Amino acid sequence: MTTQQSTGYNEVAVIDKKFCLPRSIDLTISKNIWKIGQANFVVTKSNGEIIFKIHGAIFSFNTTRVMYDAVGMPIVTLRKKTFNLLSTWQVFRGEGKDQKDLIFSVRRSSFFQLKTKLSVFVAENSDVCDYTVQADWFQRFCQVYFGDSTNTKLAQVDKNLSVDSLITGGDRFKVKVYPNVDCAFIVALIVILDEITSQAKRSSNNKEKR
């Protein structure tokens, strides 16, 4: 992870500097539900061009996601830590899973939350929160911030409901990534946020059925 001063803004290159643009970019993340219960995501620019795809790994039991670029090369792998009360996910370079490949980790800020707040820690740092995701999926929006405050916003996400999403069980996210911010990093955070909130919803539904 590198955080360097840029003209009028901090450059945030967590996954790779090549995913930072000098201007804001609007993205759409479309989520579809597979028959086996896993989700896949397709990320497009405003002109419809696909830039990322995120698939669940086969036989991963909903604990592994791989982000690919437009030509199918793996960028990062998202892995959920098992037996973790704070729903921790780790993001590794490429298809890695060893500590040397770890880029950053994400976890819920606390166990009991009225609104979802995630803390993000870069690989070399496990004590101080580097980035924060604050979400209210009931109101269908979230923001990503630099550090553990709301002073510097890096991205904003709106979750849109559509007729298709109600039929397929998928969702569509409208994302504005601010200038000089790693858009692959932002997309990875949104996928993790969706996985955490979806798991919480499934757990709640299972309890109600008992």
Short mmCIF file of N, CA, C and O in Angstrom, two decimals, residues 146-192:
data_model
loop_
_atom_site.label_atom_id
_atom_site.label_comp_id
_atom_site.label_asym_id
_atom_site.label_seq_id
_atom_site.Cartn_x
_atom_site.Cartn_y
_atom_site.Cartn_z
N PHE A 146 -10.83 7.81 4.31
CA PHE A 146 -9.41 7.66 4.68
C PHE A 146 -9.30 7.70 6.20
O PHE A 146 -9.82 8.60 6.85
N GLY A 147 -8.62 6.72 6.79
CA GLY A 147 -8.45 6.69 8.23
C GLY A 147 -9.73 6.31 8.96
O GLY A 147 -10.66 5.74 8.38
N ASP A 148 -9.78 6.66 10.23
CA ASP A 148 -10.90 6.30 11.09
C ASP A 148 -11.79 7.50 11.37
O ASP A 148 -12.30 7.66 12.48
N SER A 149 -11.95 8.37 10.39
CA SER A 149 -12.79 9.54 10.55
C SER A 149 -13.57 9.76 9.26
O SER A 149 -13.40 9.02 8.29
N THR A 150 -14.41 10.77 9.25
CA THR A 150 -15.19 11.08 8.05
C THR A 150 -14.70 12.36 7.39
O THR A 150 -15.44 13.02 6.66
N ASN A 151 -13.44 12.70 7.60
CA ASN A 151 -12.91 13.94 7.06
C ASN A 151 -12.59 13.85 5.56
O ASN A 151 -12.76 14.81 4.83
N THR A 152 -12.11 12.69 5.12
CA THR A 152 -11.68 12.53 3.74
C THR A 152 -12.41 11.36 3.10
O THR A 152 -12.13 10.20 3.41
N LYS A 153 -13.33 11.67 2.20
CA LYS A 153 -14.11 10.63 1.53
C LYS A 153 -13.38 10.17 0.28
O LYS A 153 -12.90 10.97 -0.52
N LEU A 154 -13.33 8.85 0.10
CA LEU A 154 -12.66 8.26 -1.06
C LEU A 154 -13.64 7.77 -2.12
O LEU A 154 -13.31 7.74 -3.31
N ALA A 155 -14.84 7.37 -1.69
CA ALA A 155 -15.83 6.85 -2.62
C ALA A 155 -17.20 6.86 -1.98
O ALA A 155 -17.32 6.83 -0.75
N GLN A 156 -18.21 6.89 -2.83
CA GLN A 156 -19.59 6.81 -2.36
C GLN A 156 -20.33 5.78 -3.19
O GLN A 156 -20.13 5.68 -4.41
N VAL A 157 -21.19 5.02 -2.52
CA VAL A 157 -21.91 3.92 -3.17
C VAL A 157 -23.40 4.05 -2.90
O VAL A 157 -23.81 4.30 -1.77
N ASP A 158 -24.19 3.89 -3.94
CA ASP A 158 -25.65 3.82 -3.81
C ASP A 158 -26.11 2.48 -4.33
O ASP A 158 -25.73 2.06 -5.42
N LYS A 159 -26.94 1.83 -3.55
CA LYS A 159 -27.45 0.51 -3.91
C LYS A 159 -28.83 0.68 -4.53
O LYS A 159 -29.77 1.13 -3.88
N ASN A 160 -28.95 0.33 -5.81
CA ASN A 160 -30.20 0.53 -6.54
C ASN A 160 -30.99 -0.77 -6.63
O ASN A 160 -30.44 -1.82 -6.97
N LEU A 161 -32.28 -0.67 -6.32
CA LEU A 161 -33.17 -1.81 -6.50
C LEU A 161 -33.84 -1.71 -7.86
O LEU A 161 -34.21 -0.62 -8.30
N SER A 162 -34.00 -2.82 -8.52
CA SER A 162 -34.66 -2.85 -9.82
C SER A 162 -35.57 -4.07 -9.88
O SER A 162 -35.53 -4.95 -9.03
N VAL A 163 -36.41 -4.11 -10.92
CA VAL A 163 -37.28 -5.28 -11.09
C VAL A 163 -36.44 -6.53 -11.26
O VAL A 163 -36.73 -7.59 -10.69
N ASP A 164 -35.36 -6.43 -12.05
CA ASP A 164 -34.48 -7.59 -12.26
C ASP A 164 -33.87 -8.07 -10.95
O ASP A 164 -33.77 -9.28 -10.71
N SER A 165 -33.45 -7.14 -10.10
CA SER A 165 -32.82 -7.54 -8.84
C SER A 165 -33.81 -8.24 -7.92
O SER A 165 -33.44 -9.16 -7.19
N LEU A 166 -35.06 -7.81 -7.95
CA LEU A 166 -36.07 -8.46 -7.11
C LEU A 166 -36.35 -9.88 -7.60
O LEU A 166 -36.65 -10.77 -6.81
N ILE A 167 -36.21 -10.11 -8.91
CA ILE A 167 -36.48 -11.44 -9.48
C ILE A 167 -35.29 -12.36 -9.26
O ILE A 167 -35.43 -13.52 -8.85
N THR A 168 -34.07 -11.87 -9.54
CA THR A 168 -32.88 -12.72 -9.51
C THR A 168 -32.23 -12.80 -8.14
O THR A 168 -31.41 -13.68 -7.90
N GLY A 169 -32.56 -11.85 -7.26
CA GLY A 169 -31.89 -11.83 -5.97
C GLY A 169 -30.58 -11.07 -5.99
O GLY A 169 -29.88 -11.00 -5.00
N GLY A 170 -30.24 -10.51 -7.15
CA GLY A 170 -29.01 -9.74 -7.27
C GLY A 170 -29.23 -8.28 -6.91
O GLY A 170 -30.32 -7.86 -6.52
N ASP A 171 -28.17 -7.50 -7.05
CA ASP A 171 -28.24 -6.08 -6.74
C ASP A 171 -27.41 -5.31 -7.76
O ASP A 171 -26.61 -5.89 -8.50
N ARG A 172 -27.60 -4.00 -7.75
CA ARG A 172 -26.78 -3.13 -8.59
C ARG A 172 -26.31 -1.96 -7.74
O ARG A 172 -27.09 -1.33 -7.04
N PHE A 173 -25.00 -1.72 -7.79
CA PHE A 173 -24.39 -0.66 -7.00
C PHE A 173 -23.84 0.42 -7.94
O PHE A 173 -23.12 0.11 -8.88
N LYS A 174 -24.21 1.67 -7.67
CA LYS A 174 -23.64 2.80 -8.39
C LYS A 174 -22.53 3.40 -7.53
O LYS A 174 -22.77 3.78 -6.39
N VAL A 175 -21.33 3.45 -8.09
CA VAL A 175 -20.15 3.82 -7.31
C VAL A 175 -19.47 5.04 -7.93
O VAL A 175 -19.23 5.06 -9.14
N LYS A 176 -19.18 6.03 -7.11
CA LYS A 176 -18.34 7.14 -7.54
C LYS A 176 -17.02 7.05 -6.79
O LYS A 176 -16.99 7.16 -5.57
N VAL A 177 -15.95 6.81 -7.53
CA VAL A 177 -14.61 6.75 -6.95
C VAL A 177 -13.94 8.09 -7.18
O VAL A 177 -13.88 8.57 -8.31
N TYR A 178 -13.43 8.69 -6.13
CA TYR A 178 -12.87 10.03 -6.21
C TYR A 178 -11.49 10.01 -6.88
O TYR A 178 -10.88 8.94 -7.03
N PRO A 179 -10.99 11.17 -7.31
CA PRO A 179 -9.71 11.22 -8.03
C PRO A 179 -8.56 10.60 -7.24
O PRO A 179 -8.49 10.72 -6.01
N ASN A 180 -7.67 9.93 -7.96
CA ASN A 180 -6.43 9.36 -7.40
C ASN A 180 -6.67 8.27 -6.36
O ASN A 180 -5.82 8.03 -5.51
N VAL A 181 -7.83 7.63 -6.44
CA VAL A 181 -8.16 6.54 -5.52
C VAL A 181 -8.22 5.23 -6.31
O VAL A 181 -8.82 5.17 -7.39
N ASP A 182 -7.62 4.20 -5.79
CA ASP A 182 -7.53 2.87 -6.38
C ASP A 182 -8.94 2.28 -6.53
O ASP A 182 -9.55 1.86 -5.54
N CYS A 183 -9.47 2.23 -7.76
CA CYS A 183 -10.84 1.76 -7.94
C CYS A 183 -10.96 0.25 -7.70
O CYS A 183 -12.02 -0.23 -7.30
N ALA A 184 -9.89 -0.52 -7.92
CA ALA A 184 -9.94 -1.96 -7.62
C ALA A 184 -10.08 -2.17 -6.11
O ALA A 184 -10.80 -3.07 -5.67
N PHE A 185 -9.39 -1.35 -5.34
CA PHE A 185 -9.50 -1.40 -3.87
C PHE A 185 -10.93 -1.11 -3.43
O PHE A 185 -11.50 -1.83 -2.59
N ILE A 186 -11.54 -0.08 -3.99
CA ILE A 186 -12.91 0.28 -3.63
C ILE A 186 -13.87 -0.85 -3.98
O ILE A 186 -14.75 -1.21 -3.19
N VAL A 187 -13.73 -1.43 -5.16
CA VAL A 187 -14.60 -2.53 -5.56
C VAL A 187 -14.45 -3.71 -4.62
O VAL A 187 -15.45 -4.33 -4.20
N ALA A 188 -13.23 -4.05 -4.24
CA ALA A 188 -13.01 -5.15 -3.30
C ALA A 188 -13.72 -4.89 -1.97
O ALA A 188 -14.33 -5.80 -1.39
N LEU A 189 -13.67 -3.65 -1.49
CA LEU A 189 -14.34 -3.30 -0.24
C LEU A 189 -15.86 -3.47 -0.35
O LEU A 189 -16.51 -3.97 0.58
N ILE A 190 -16.43 -3.07 -1.48
CA ILE A 190 -17.87 -3.18 -1.66
C ILE A 190 -18.30 -4.64 -1.71
O ILE A 190 -19.33 -5.02 -1.14
N VAL A 191 -17.52 -5.48 -2.38
CA VAL A 191 -17.83 -6.91 -2.44
C VAL A 191 -17.78 -7.51 -1.04
O VAL A 191 -18.67 -8.28 -0.64
N ILE A 192 -16.76 -7.16 -0.27
CA ILE A 192 -16.66 -7.67 1.11
C ILE A 192 -17.82 -7.18 1.96
O ILE A 192 -18.41 -7.94 2.72
#
